Coordinates of C-alpha atoms and ligand atoms in Angstrom, one line a residue:
X1 CA 0.2 0.0 -0.2
X2 CA 1.2 3.3 -0.6
X3 CA 1.8 6.0 2.1
X4 CA -1.4 8.1 0.2
X5 CA -3.6 4.9 0.4
X6 CA -2.8 4.8 4.3
X7 CA -3.6 8.4 4.7
X8 CA -6.8 7.7 2.6
X9 CA -7.9 4.4 4.5
X10 CA -7.1 5.5 7.8
X11 CA -8.3 9.1 7.4
X12 CA -12.0 7.0 6.7
X13 CA -11.7 6.3 10.7
X14 CA -11.4 10.2 11.5
X15 CA -14.6 11.0 9.3
X16 CA -15.3 14.5 8.8
X17 CA -19.0 15.5 8.9
X18 CA -20.4 16.4 5.4
X19 CA -20.4 20.0 4.9
X20 CA -19.0 20.9 8.0
X21 CA -16.5 24.3 7.6
X22 CA -14.2 25.6 10.5
X23 CA -12.2 28.4 10.2
X24 CA -8.5 28.4 11.2
X25 CA -9.0 31.4 13.9
X26 CA -6.9 33.8 15.6
X27 CA -5.0 30.8 17.3
X28 CA -5.8 27.7 15.7
X29 CA -9.1 25.4 15.6
X30 CA -11.4 25.7 18.4
X31 CA -14.9 24.4 18.9
X32 CA -17.1 21.7 20.4
X33 CA -14.9 18.6 21.1
X34 CA -17.1 16.4 19.5
X35 CA -16.6 18.0 16.1
X36 CA -12.8 18.1 16.1
X37 CA -11.6 14.5 15.5
X38 CA -11.0 15.1 11.6
X39 CA -9.5 18.2 12.0
X40 CA -6.7 16.5 14.5
X41 CA -6.2 13.6 12.6
X42 CA -5.9 16.5 9.4
X43 CA -3.4 18.6 11.5
X44 CA -1.4 15.5 11.9
X45 CA -1.0 15.2 8.3
X46 CA 0.0 19.1 7.7
X47 CA 2.3 18.8 10.6
X48 CA 4.0 15.8 8.9
X49 CA 4.2 18.6 5.7
X50 CA 5.5 21.4 7.4
X51 CA 8.2 19.5 9.3
X52 CA 9.5 17.9 6.0
X53 CA 9.5 21.5 4.6
X54 CA 11.3 23.1 7.4
X55 CA 13.5 20.2 7.8
X56 CA 12.7 20.7 11.6
X57 CA 10.4 19.2 14.3
X58 CA 6.9 20.9 14.6
X59 CA 4.7 21.0 17.6
X60 CA 0.9 20.0 18.2
X61 CA -0.9 21.0 20.8
X62 CA -4.3 19.9 21.3
X63 CA -6.0 22.5 23.4
X64 CA -9.3 25.1 23.7
X65 CA -6.9 27.6 26.4
X66 CA -9.5 29.3 28.3
X67 CA -12.8 28.0 26.6
X68 CA -15.5 25.9 28.7
X69 CA -14.0 22.2 29.3
X70 CA -16.5 21.0 26.6
X71 CA -14.6 22.6 24.0
X72 CA -11.1 21.6 22.3
X73 CA -8.9 22.8 19.9
X74 CA -5.5 22.4 18.3
X75 CA -2.6 24.8 17.5
X76 CA 0.4 24.1 15.8
X77 CA 4.1 25.3 16.5
X78 CA 6.6 26.2 14.3
X79 CA 10.4 25.3 14.5
X80 CA 11.7 28.5 17.0
X81 CA 8.3 27.8 19.0
X82 CA 6.2 30.3 17.5
X83 CA 2.8 30.1 16.0
X84 CA 2.7 28.2 12.7
X85 CA 3.5 30.6 9.8
X86 CA 0.0 32.6 8.2
X87 CA 0.5 31.2 4.8
X88 CA 0.0 27.6 6.2
X89 CA -3.0 28.8 8.1
X90 CA -4.6 28.8 4.5
X91 CA -3.5 25.1 3.9
X92 CA -4.8 23.9 7.5
X93 CA -8.3 25.3 6.4
X94 CA -7.7 23.1 3.0
X95 CA -7.0 20.4 4.4
X96 CA -9.4 20.5 7.2
X97 CA -12.7 21.5 5.5
X98 CA -11.7 18.6 2.3
X99 CA -14.4 16.1 2.0
X100 CA -12.8 12.9 2.3
X101 CA -13.0 12.1 -1.6
X102 CA -10.9 15.2 -2.5
X103 CA -8.7 14.9 0.8
X104 CA -5.7 13.5 -1.0
X105 CA -6.1 16.1 -4.0
X106 CA -6.0 19.0 -1.3
X107 CA -2.7 17.2 0.5
X108 CA -1.1 16.6 -2.7
X109 CA -1.8 20.3 -3.7
X110 CA 0.4 21.6 -0.6
X111 CA 3.0 19.3 -1.5
X112 CA 2.9 20.7 -4.8
X113 CA 2.6 24.3 -3.9
X114 CA 5.6 24.0 -1.6
X115 CA 8.0 21.5 -3.4
X116 CA 7.7 19.3 -0.5
X117 CA 10.4 16.3 -0.7
X118 CA 8.3 13.3 0.4
X119 CA 11.4 11.8 1.2
X120 CA 12.4 13.8 4.2
X121 CA 12.0 12.9 7.7
X122 CA 9.4 14.7 9.6
X123 CA 9.1 14.4 13.4
X124 CA 6.7 15.9 15.5
X125 CA 6.1 16.8 19.2
X126 CA 2.4 16.5 20.9
X127 CA 1.1 17.7 24.0
X128 CA -2.1 18.1 25.1
X129 CA -3.9 19.9 28.0
X130 CA -6.4 18.1 30.9
X131 CA -9.7 18.2 29.2
X132 CA -11.6 15.0 29.4
X133 CA -11.5 14.5 25.3
X134 CA -7.7 15.7 24.9
X135 CA -6.6 11.8 25.2
X136 CA -8.6 10.9 22.0
X137 CA -8.5 13.7 20.4
X138 CA -4.4 13.6 20.9
X139 CA -4.1 10.0 19.6
X140 CA -6.0 11.2 16.4
X141 CA -3.1 14.0 16.0
X142 CA -0.6 10.8 16.5
X143 CA -2.8 8.6 13.9
X144 CA -2.6 11.6 11.4
X145 CA 1.1 12.2 11.9
X146 CA 2.0 7.9 11.4
X147 CA -0.6 7.6 8.6
X148 CA 2.0 10.1 6.4
X149 CA 5.4 8.4 7.8
X150 CA 6.3 11.0 10.5
X151 CA 7.8 10.2 13.9
X152 CA 5.6 11.2 17.1
X153 CA 7.8 12.1 20.3
X154 CA 4.2 12.6 22.7
X155 CA 4.9 15.2 25.6
X156 CA 1.5 13.8 27.3
X157 CA -0.4 16.5 29.6
X158 CA 1.9 20.1 29.3
X159 CA 1.2 23.5 29.1
X160 CA 1.4 25.3 25.7
X161 CA 4.6 27.1 26.1
X162 CA 6.1 24.1 27.4
X163 CA 5.4 22.3 24.1
X164 CA 6.6 25.6 22.1
X165 CA 9.9 25.4 24.3
X166 CA 10.7 21.6 23.7
X167 CA 10.1 22.6 20.0
X168 CA 12.6 25.4 20.4
X169 CA 15.2 23.4 22.3
X170 CA 15.0 20.5 20.1
X171 CA 15.6 22.6 16.7
X172 CA 18.4 24.8 18.0
X173 CA 20.3 21.0 19.0
X174 CA 19.9 21.9 22.4
X175 CA 21.4 25.5 22.5
X176 CA 18.0 27.0 24.1
X177 CA 17.8 24.1 26.4
X178 CA 17.1 20.4 26.8
X179 CA 13.8 19.4 25.2
X180 CA 12.7 17.4 28.5
X181 CA 10.2 18.3 31.3
X182 CA 13.3 18.5 33.6
X183 CA 15.4 20.7 31.2
X184 CA 12.5 23.1 31.4
X185 CA 12.2 23.1 35.3
X186 CA 15.9 23.8 35.7
X187 CA 16.7 26.1 32.9
X188 CA 13.7 28.3 34.3
X189 CA 14.4 28.1 37.8
X190 CA 18.1 28.1 38.3
X191 CA 17.6 31.7 36.2
X192 CA 14.8 32.9 38.8
X193 CA 17.3 31.3 41.9
X194 CA 19.5 33.5 40.6
X195 CA 17.6 36.5 40.5
X196 CA 16.8 36.3 44.0
X197 CA 20.2 36.2 44.9
X198 CA 20.1 39.9 44.5
X199 CA 17.4 40.2 46.8
X200 CA 18.7 38.4 49.9
X201 CA 16.4 39.4 52.5
X202 CA 13.2 38.5 52.0
X203 CA 10.7 37.5 54.6
X204 CA 8.1 34.8 53.7
X205 CA 5.4 37.0 53.6
X206 CA 7.4 38.4 50.3
X207 CA 8.0 35.2 49.2
X208 CA 4.5 33.9 49.3
X209 CA 2.5 33.7 46.1
X210 CA -1.3 32.5 45.1
X211 CA -1.6 30.8 42.6
X212 CA -5.0 30.1 41.0
X213 CA -4.3 27.5 38.4
X214 CA -7.8 27.6 36.7
X215 CA -8.2 23.8 37.4
X216 CA -5.9 23.2 34.5
X217 CA -2.4 21.7 33.1
X218 CA -0.7 24.8 34.6
X219 CA -1.4 24.0 38.5
X220 CA -0.4 20.5 37.5
X221 CA 3.0 21.2 35.9
X222 CA 3.8 24.3 38.7
X223 CA 3.5 21.3 41.4
X224 CA 6.0 19.3 39.2
X225 CA 8.1 22.8 39.5
X226 CA 8.0 23.5 42.6
X227 CA 10.9 21.3 44.2
X228 CA 13.2 23.0 41.6
X229 CA 12.9 26.4 43.0
X230 CA 14.6 26.2 46.4
X231 CA 11.9 27.9 48.5
X232 CA 12.8 31.2 46.7
X233 CA 8.8 31.0 46.0
X234 CA 6.2 29.8 48.5
X235 CA 3.5 28.8 46.4
X236 CA -0.3 28.2 47.6
X237 CA -1.7 26.7 44.9
X238 CA -5.6 26.8 44.3
X239 CA -8.0 25.5 41.6
X240 CA -5.5 22.9 41.2
X241 CA -7.5 20.1 39.3
X242 CA -8.7 18.5 42.5
X243 CA -12.1 19.0 42.5
X244 CA -13.5 22.5 40.7
X245 CA -14.2 22.8 36.6
X246 CA -11.5 23.6 34.0
X247 CA -11.9 27.3 33.5
X248 CA -15.2 27.9 35.3
X249 CA -15.4 31.2 37.6
X250 CA -11.4 30.6 37.9
X251 CA -8.5 31.5 35.5
X252 CA -7.0 34.5 33.8
X253 CA -9.5 35.1 31.4
X254 CA -12.4 35.3 34.2
X255 CA -10.5 37.3 36.3
X256 CA -9.8 39.9 33.7
X257 CA -13.2 40.0 32.0
X258 CA -15.3 39.9 35.3
X259 CA -12.8 42.3 36.9
X260 CA -13.1 40.3 40.2
X261 CA -11.2 37.5 41.9
X262 CA -11.9 33.7 41.2
X263 CA -13.7 31.6 43.0
X264 CA -11.9 28.9 45.0
X265 CA -9.0 31.2 46.1
X266 CA -8.6 32.4 49.9
X267 CA -7.4 36.2 49.7
X268 CA -6.2 37.9 52.6
X269 CA -5.8 41.7 52.4
X270 CA -2.6 42.7 50.3
X271 CA -1.8 39.2 49.6
X272 CA -0.1 38.6 46.2
X273 CA -2.2 36.6 43.6
X274 CA -2.2 35.3 40.3
X275 CA -4.1 33.3 37.8
X276 CA -3.2 31.2 34.9
X277 CA -5.4 30.5 31.8
X278 CA -6.4 26.9 30.8
X279 CA -3.2 26.1 28.9
X280 CA -0.9 28.4 31.0
X281 CA 0.2 30.7 28.1
X282 CA -1.6 33.8 30.0
X283 CA -1.4 35.4 33.4
X284 CA -2.9 38.4 35.7
X285 CA -2.0 39.3 39.1
X286 CA -4.1 41.2 41.4
X287 CA -5.1 41.9 44.9
X288 CA -7.7 42.9 47.7
X289 CA -6.6 46.3 49.3
X290 CA -8.0 46.9 52.7
X291 CA -11.2 48.5 51.9
X292 CA -11.8 45.0 50.3
X293 CA -11.5 46.7 46.6
X294 CA -9.9 44.6 44.0
X295 CA -6.8 45.6 42.2
X296 CA -6.0 43.8 38.9
X297 CA -2.5 44.1 37.1
X298 CA -3.1 43.1 33.7
X299 CA -0.7 42.6 30.6
X300 CA -0.3 46.4 30.5
X301 CA 0.9 46.3 34.1
X302 CA 3.4 43.6 33.6
X303 CA 4.8 44.9 30.6
X304 CA 5.1 48.2 32.3
X305 CA 7.1 46.3 35.3
X306 CA 9.4 44.2 33.0
X307 CA 9.8 47.0 30.6
X308 CA 11.2 49.5 32.9
X309 CA 13.2 47.0 34.8
X310 CA 15.1 46.0 31.6
X311 CA 15.4 49.7 30.7
X312 CA 17.1 50.7 34.4
X313 CA 19.5 47.6 33.8
X314 CA 20.8 48.3 30.5
X315 CA 21.1 51.9 31.5
X316 CA 23.4 50.8 34.9
X317 CA 25.1 48.2 32.4
X318 CA 25.7 50.8 30.2
X319 CA 24.4 49.0 27.2
X320 CA 23.2 50.6 24.6
X321 CA 20.0 48.3 23.5
X322 CA 16.5 49.6 22.4
X323 CA 13.7 48.2 24.5
X324 CA 10.5 48.7 23.1
X325 CA 6.9 47.6 24.5
X326 CA 4.4 46.5 21.8
X327 CA 1.0 46.8 22.6
X328 CA -2.4 46.1 21.2
X329 CA -5.5 48.4 21.5
X330 CA -7.1 46.9 24.2
X331 CA -3.8 48.5 25.9
X332 CA -5.2 50.5 28.7
X333 CA -4.6 54.2 28.0
X334 CA -2.8 55.1 31.1
X335 CA -0.5 52.7 30.5
X336 CA 0.4 53.8 26.9
X337 CA 0.8 57.5 28.6
X338 CA 3.2 55.9 31.0
X339 CA 5.2 54.1 28.8
X340 CA 5.5 56.3 26.1
X341 CA 7.2 58.8 28.4
X342 CA 10.1 56.3 29.3
X343 CA 10.3 53.6 26.5
X344 CA 9.5 53.1 22.4
X345 CA 5.6 52.1 22.5
X346 CA 4.6 50.4 19.4
X347 CA 1.0 49.0 18.2
X348 CA -0.2 46.0 16.4
X349 CA -3.2 44.1 15.8
X350 CA -5.0 41.4 18.5
X351 CA -3.3 38.2 18.8
X352 CA 0.0 36.5 19.8
X353 CA 1.6 36.0 16.1
X354 CA 1.3 39.5 15.3
X355 CA 2.8 40.9 18.6
X356 CA 5.8 38.2 18.6
X357 CA 6.3 39.6 15.1
X358 CA 6.2 43.1 16.1
X359 CA 8.2 42.6 18.5
X360 CA 11.3 41.0 16.8
X361 CA 11.8 44.3 15.2
X362 CA 13.6 46.0 18.2
X363 CA 16.9 44.9 20.3
X364 CA 14.6 43.7 23.0
X365 CA 10.8 43.6 22.8
X366 CA 8.4 43.3 25.2
X367 CA 5.1 42.4 24.2
X368 CA 1.8 41.9 26.4
X369 CA -1.7 41.9 25.6
X370 CA -3.9 43.4 28.4
X371 CA -5.6 39.9 28.8
X372 CA -2.2 38.6 30.0
X373 CA -0.6 36.5 27.1
X374 CA 2.9 38.3 26.6
X375 CA 6.9 37.5 26.7
X376 CA 10.0 39.4 26.1
X377 CA 12.2 38.9 22.9
X378 CA 15.8 39.4 22.9
X379 CA 17.6 39.5 19.3
X380 CA 20.9 37.6 18.8
X381 CA 22.7 40.5 19.1
X382 CA 21.3 41.9 22.2
X383 CA 21.9 38.2 24.1
X384 CA 25.4 38.0 22.9
X385 CA 26.1 41.5 24.5
X386 CA 24.7 40.9 27.7
X387 CA 26.3 37.4 27.6
X388 CA 29.7 39.1 27.2
X389 CA 29.3 41.7 29.6
X390 CA 27.8 39.3 32.5
X391 CA 31.0 37.0 31.7
X392 CA 33.6 40.0 31.8
X393 CA 35.5 39.8 35.2
X394 CA 37.5 42.5 34.7
X395 CA 34.5 44.9 35.7
X396 CA 35.2 46.7 38.5
X397 CA 32.0 49.0 38.9
X398 CA 29.8 46.8 41.0
X399 CA 26.6 48.1 40.1
X400 CA 27.4 47.5 36.4
X401 CA 28.3 43.7 36.8
X402 CA 25.5 43.3 39.1
X403 CA 22.8 44.6 36.4
X404 CA 24.6 42.9 33.6
X405 CA 24.5 39.4 35.7
X406 CA 20.7 40.5 36.5
X407 CA 19.9 41.1 32.6
X408 CA 21.5 37.5 31.8
X409 CA 19.6 35.7 34.6
X410 CA 16.4 37.9 33.4
X411 CA 16.8 36.1 29.7
X412 CA 17.3 32.7 31.0
X413 CA 14.0 32.9 33.1
X414 CA 11.9 34.0 30.2
X415 CA 10.2 31.8 27.4
X416 CA 10.8 33.4 24.3
X417 CA 9.2 30.9 22.2
X418 CA 5.9 32.1 23.4
X419 CA 4.0 33.6 25.9
X420 CA 4.2 31.2 29.0
X421 CA 2.3 32.0 32.5
X422 CA 5.1 29.8 34.8
X423 CA 7.9 31.8 33.2
X424 CA 6.3 34.9 33.6
X425 CA 5.2 34.4 36.9
X426 CA 9.1 33.9 37.7
X427 CA 10.0 36.9 36.0
X428 CA 7.5 39.1 37.8
X429 CA 8.5 37.6 40.9
X430 CA 12.0 38.3 40.3
X431 CA 11.5 41.5 39.3
X432 CA 9.3 42.7 42.2
X433 CA 12.2 40.6 44.9
X434 CA 15.0 42.7 43.0
X435 CA 13.7 45.6 43.2
X436 CA 12.1 45.4 46.7
X437 CA 8.5 46.2 45.4
X438 CA 5.2 45.3 47.3
X439 CA 2.2 44.3 44.9
X440 CA 0.6 47.9 45.9
X441 CA 3.6 50.0 45.1
X442 CA 3.8 48.0 41.6
X443 CA 0.0 48.6 41.4
X444 CA 0.5 52.5 42.2
X445 CA 3.2 53.1 38.8
X446 CA 0.2 54.3 37.1
X447 CA -3.7 53.8 37.6
X448 CA -6.1 52.2 34.6
X449 CA -8.5 54.2 33.5
X450 CA -12.0 52.6 34.0
X451 CA -12.8 50.3 30.9
X452 CA -15.8 48.3 29.7
X453 CA -16.0 45.7 26.6
X454 CA -19.2 44.5 25.1
X455 CA -19.9 42.1 22.6
X456 CA -22.8 42.7 19.8
X457 CA -24.4 40.2 17.5
X458 CA -24.5 41.2 13.7
X459 CA -25.6 39.5 10.7
X460 CA -22.1 39.0 9.4
X461 CA -19.1 40.3 11.4
X462 CA -17.3 40.8 8.0
X463 CA -19.2 44.2 7.4
X464 CA -16.9 45.4 10.1
X465 CA -13.0 46.1 8.6
X466 CA -10.5 48.4 10.5
X467 CA -7.1 49.9 10.1
X468 CA -4.2 51.5 12.4
X469 CA -3.8 48.2 14.5
X470 CA -8.0 47.8 14.8
X471 CA -8.1 51.8 16.5
X472 CA -10.4 52.7 13.6
X473 CA -13.1 51.5 11.7
X474 CA -13.0 51.5 7.8
X475 CA -16.1 50.1 7.2
X476 CA -19.2 50.1 7.2
X477 CA -19.3 54.0 6.3
X478 CA -20.3 56.2 9.1
X479 CA -19.3 54.1 11.9
X480 CA -16.1 55.7 12.6
X481 CA -17.7 59.1 12.4
X482 CA -20.3 57.8 15.1
X483 CA -17.4 56.6 17.3
X484 CA -15.3 60.0 17.0
X485 CA -18.9 62.1 18.0
X486 CA -19.6 59.7 20.8
X487 CA -16.1 59.8 22.1
X488 CA -15.6 63.6 22.2
X489 CA -18.9 63.9 25.0
X490 CA -16.4 62.4 27.5
X491 CA -13.3 63.2 29.2
X492 CA -9.8 61.0 28.7
X493 CA -12.5 58.6 26.5
X494 CA -11.3 55.9 23.7
X495 CA -13.3 53.6 22.1
X496 CA -13.1 51.4 18.9
X497 CA -15.2 48.1 17.2
X498 CA -13.6 45.3 15.4
X499 CA -14.4 41.9 14.7
X500 CA -13.7 39.2 16.9
X501 CA -11.4 36.6 15.4
X502 CA -12.4 33.3 18.0
X503 CA -16.4 34.4 18.0
X504 CA -19.1 35.2 15.8
X505 CA -19.6 38.8 17.5
X506 CA -18.0 42.0 17.0
X507 CA -16.3 43.4 20.2
X508 CA -16.7 46.9 21.4
X509 CA -14.2 48.7 24.1
X510 CA -14.4 51.7 25.6
X511 CA -12.5 53.7 28.4
X512 CA -13.3 57.2 30.0
X513 CA -12.9 59.3 33.3
X514 CA -15.0 57.5 34.8
X515 CA -17.0 53.8 35.1
X516 CA -19.9 55.7 34.3
X517 CA -19.0 57.6 31.8
X518 CA -17.4 54.6 30.6
X519 CA -20.7 52.4 30.8
X520 CA -22.4 55.0 29.0
X521 CA -20.1 55.4 26.3
X522 CA -19.6 51.8 25.7
X523 CA -23.6 51.2 25.3
X524 CA -23.9 54.1 23.0
X525 CA -21.2 52.7 20.7
X526 CA -22.9 49.6 20.8
X527 CA -25.8 51.3 20.0
X528 CA -23.9 52.7 16.9
X529 CA -22.4 49.2 16.0
X530 CA -26.0 47.5 16.1
X531 CA -28.0 50.6 13.9
X532 CA -24.7 50.9 11.1
X533 CA -23.5 47.2 10.9
X534 CA -26.6 44.8 10.7
X535 CA -27.0 44.2 14.5
X536 CA -29.3 40.9 14.9
X537 CA -31.7 40.4 18.0
X538 CA -32.4 42.9 20.5
X539 CA -30.9 46.1 20.9
X540 CA -28.3 46.1 23.1
X541 CA -29.0 47.0 26.5
X542 CA -27.0 49.3 28.7
X543 CA -26.4 46.5 32.0
X544 CA -25.6 43.7 29.6
X545 CA -21.7 43.0 29.3
Ligands
16G1 C1 -6.7 34.4 20.8 C2 -5.3 34.9 20.8 C3 -5.3 36.1 21.8 C4 -6.3 37.3 21.3 C5 -7.5 36.7 21.5 C6 -8.4 37.7 20.7 C7 -3.0 33.5 21.0 C8 -2.4 32.5 21.3 N1 -4.7 33.7 21.3 O1 -7.2 34.1 22.1 O2 -4.1 36.6 21.5 O3 -6.2 38.1 22.3 O4 -7.6 35.4 20.4 O5 -9.7 37.0 20.7 O6 -3.0 33.8 20.0 P1 -10.7 37.7 19.6 O7 -10.5 38.1 18.7 O8 -12.1 36.9 19.9 O9 -11.2 39.4 20.7
MG2 MG1 -4.2 30.1 26.6

């Protein structure tokens, strides 16, 4: 039997519901797990082609991140641990949506267009989250890979960023680290312990951190990592998969969107807390003050903390490297105003792949979405300069030497492949420790403007197109003018409208000087969208969120 006959026969065991069409969204396919078996098999096939094309190991992660437990999804990981290149998203849709009788034609089309040599070896790393459906779906990925003659290394239940890390380690022949779980824990925790050596007198309270694991894989893997941290971090782990449901009333998305603490976490006044999302590639921090008020430190606050720390260290080390922070339209206006005074700020469209790409333009690119997705990228030249300085034993100036060492440890604590809740947590904890900052002092760097996010249903969300990093609407005509008029009514206000890349809805964002004005503005913008962009169902109501 030829390889293609084998693919044809095996794909019939993962049948595609006739007529079902799914889109590769902002971060891969994502929908109810029942609809995904054929998608997984076919992403296994595509991963083999991508591996042959790039002559490198490719990753396939089975997860639906912060979505409800009954959903699932799949993300492809490119050789350096980044998300798969956008031109291949097209191929993934061709394969995913081909009916059984034309699947081989679709497959051969990709092989031809990309001039892929089928004699080349293919290696695929597979990971999955804790969802009940993930086991069977990751098996379907393996079936796809093996049907087309690829080799599988199955890492089992890992966080999304851990799988990205493994792929990068493998393809850099170990230069980035060792592609094992132990390799991941050791690299990050050693760098974290090095950072804390510059903050020797921390009390137990300062070392204490409450973590909401969202009842997902991040909780399990953080438990595994604890023993590597040499008591430099004392973690109280909640929502750790023992009883609650994945992402249900907990996790980073819940905390960010609801702007309130997760269920299941016992917070005392002033205690530092953080939440991961369901596949641990997002993190947000928060605490409760003595009046019981909830304070959120989202991706913008994390980017500010890290960006300014890096800038200070570079100045002290006497290194001339440019640090930039990449933000999206969702960044709170206060964070932008603060950052623009001290660093370069650059804008791009929503979605990790866009931010990652934009951050690669700089010596050091810090990127974070307000929702807590983010990391820091160091150019090869920056890594080289920092390493050289950190190893230079002739430096007499103590401050300079320390700064160089701190920068070096910072590079190693960061997972540069992709935003990583565990790595970002260690980075934030390290920076707070080194700078001797409490969570309240960090929070006080700037005050967020009140903000509100809303969703509107329209007949066809493609009628709204945007420009200027999604900050302005191009079509339908008249909508941007309407938004401009509304924004003029409120002090310090800003609003934008964009079609979601993950749900069949339009998203509205508003911010202004007070929560009352923000909510009024959000409501008026929702009405404008409803009227000018083909809203369906009832008119948006002021109290809806
Ligand atoms: C996905 C993206 C996230 C983005 C969100 C926007 C990744 C890993 N995730 O979850 O970065 O913020 O989509 O969703 O890229 P939306 O288009 O529905 O607003
Ligand atoms: Mg996620």
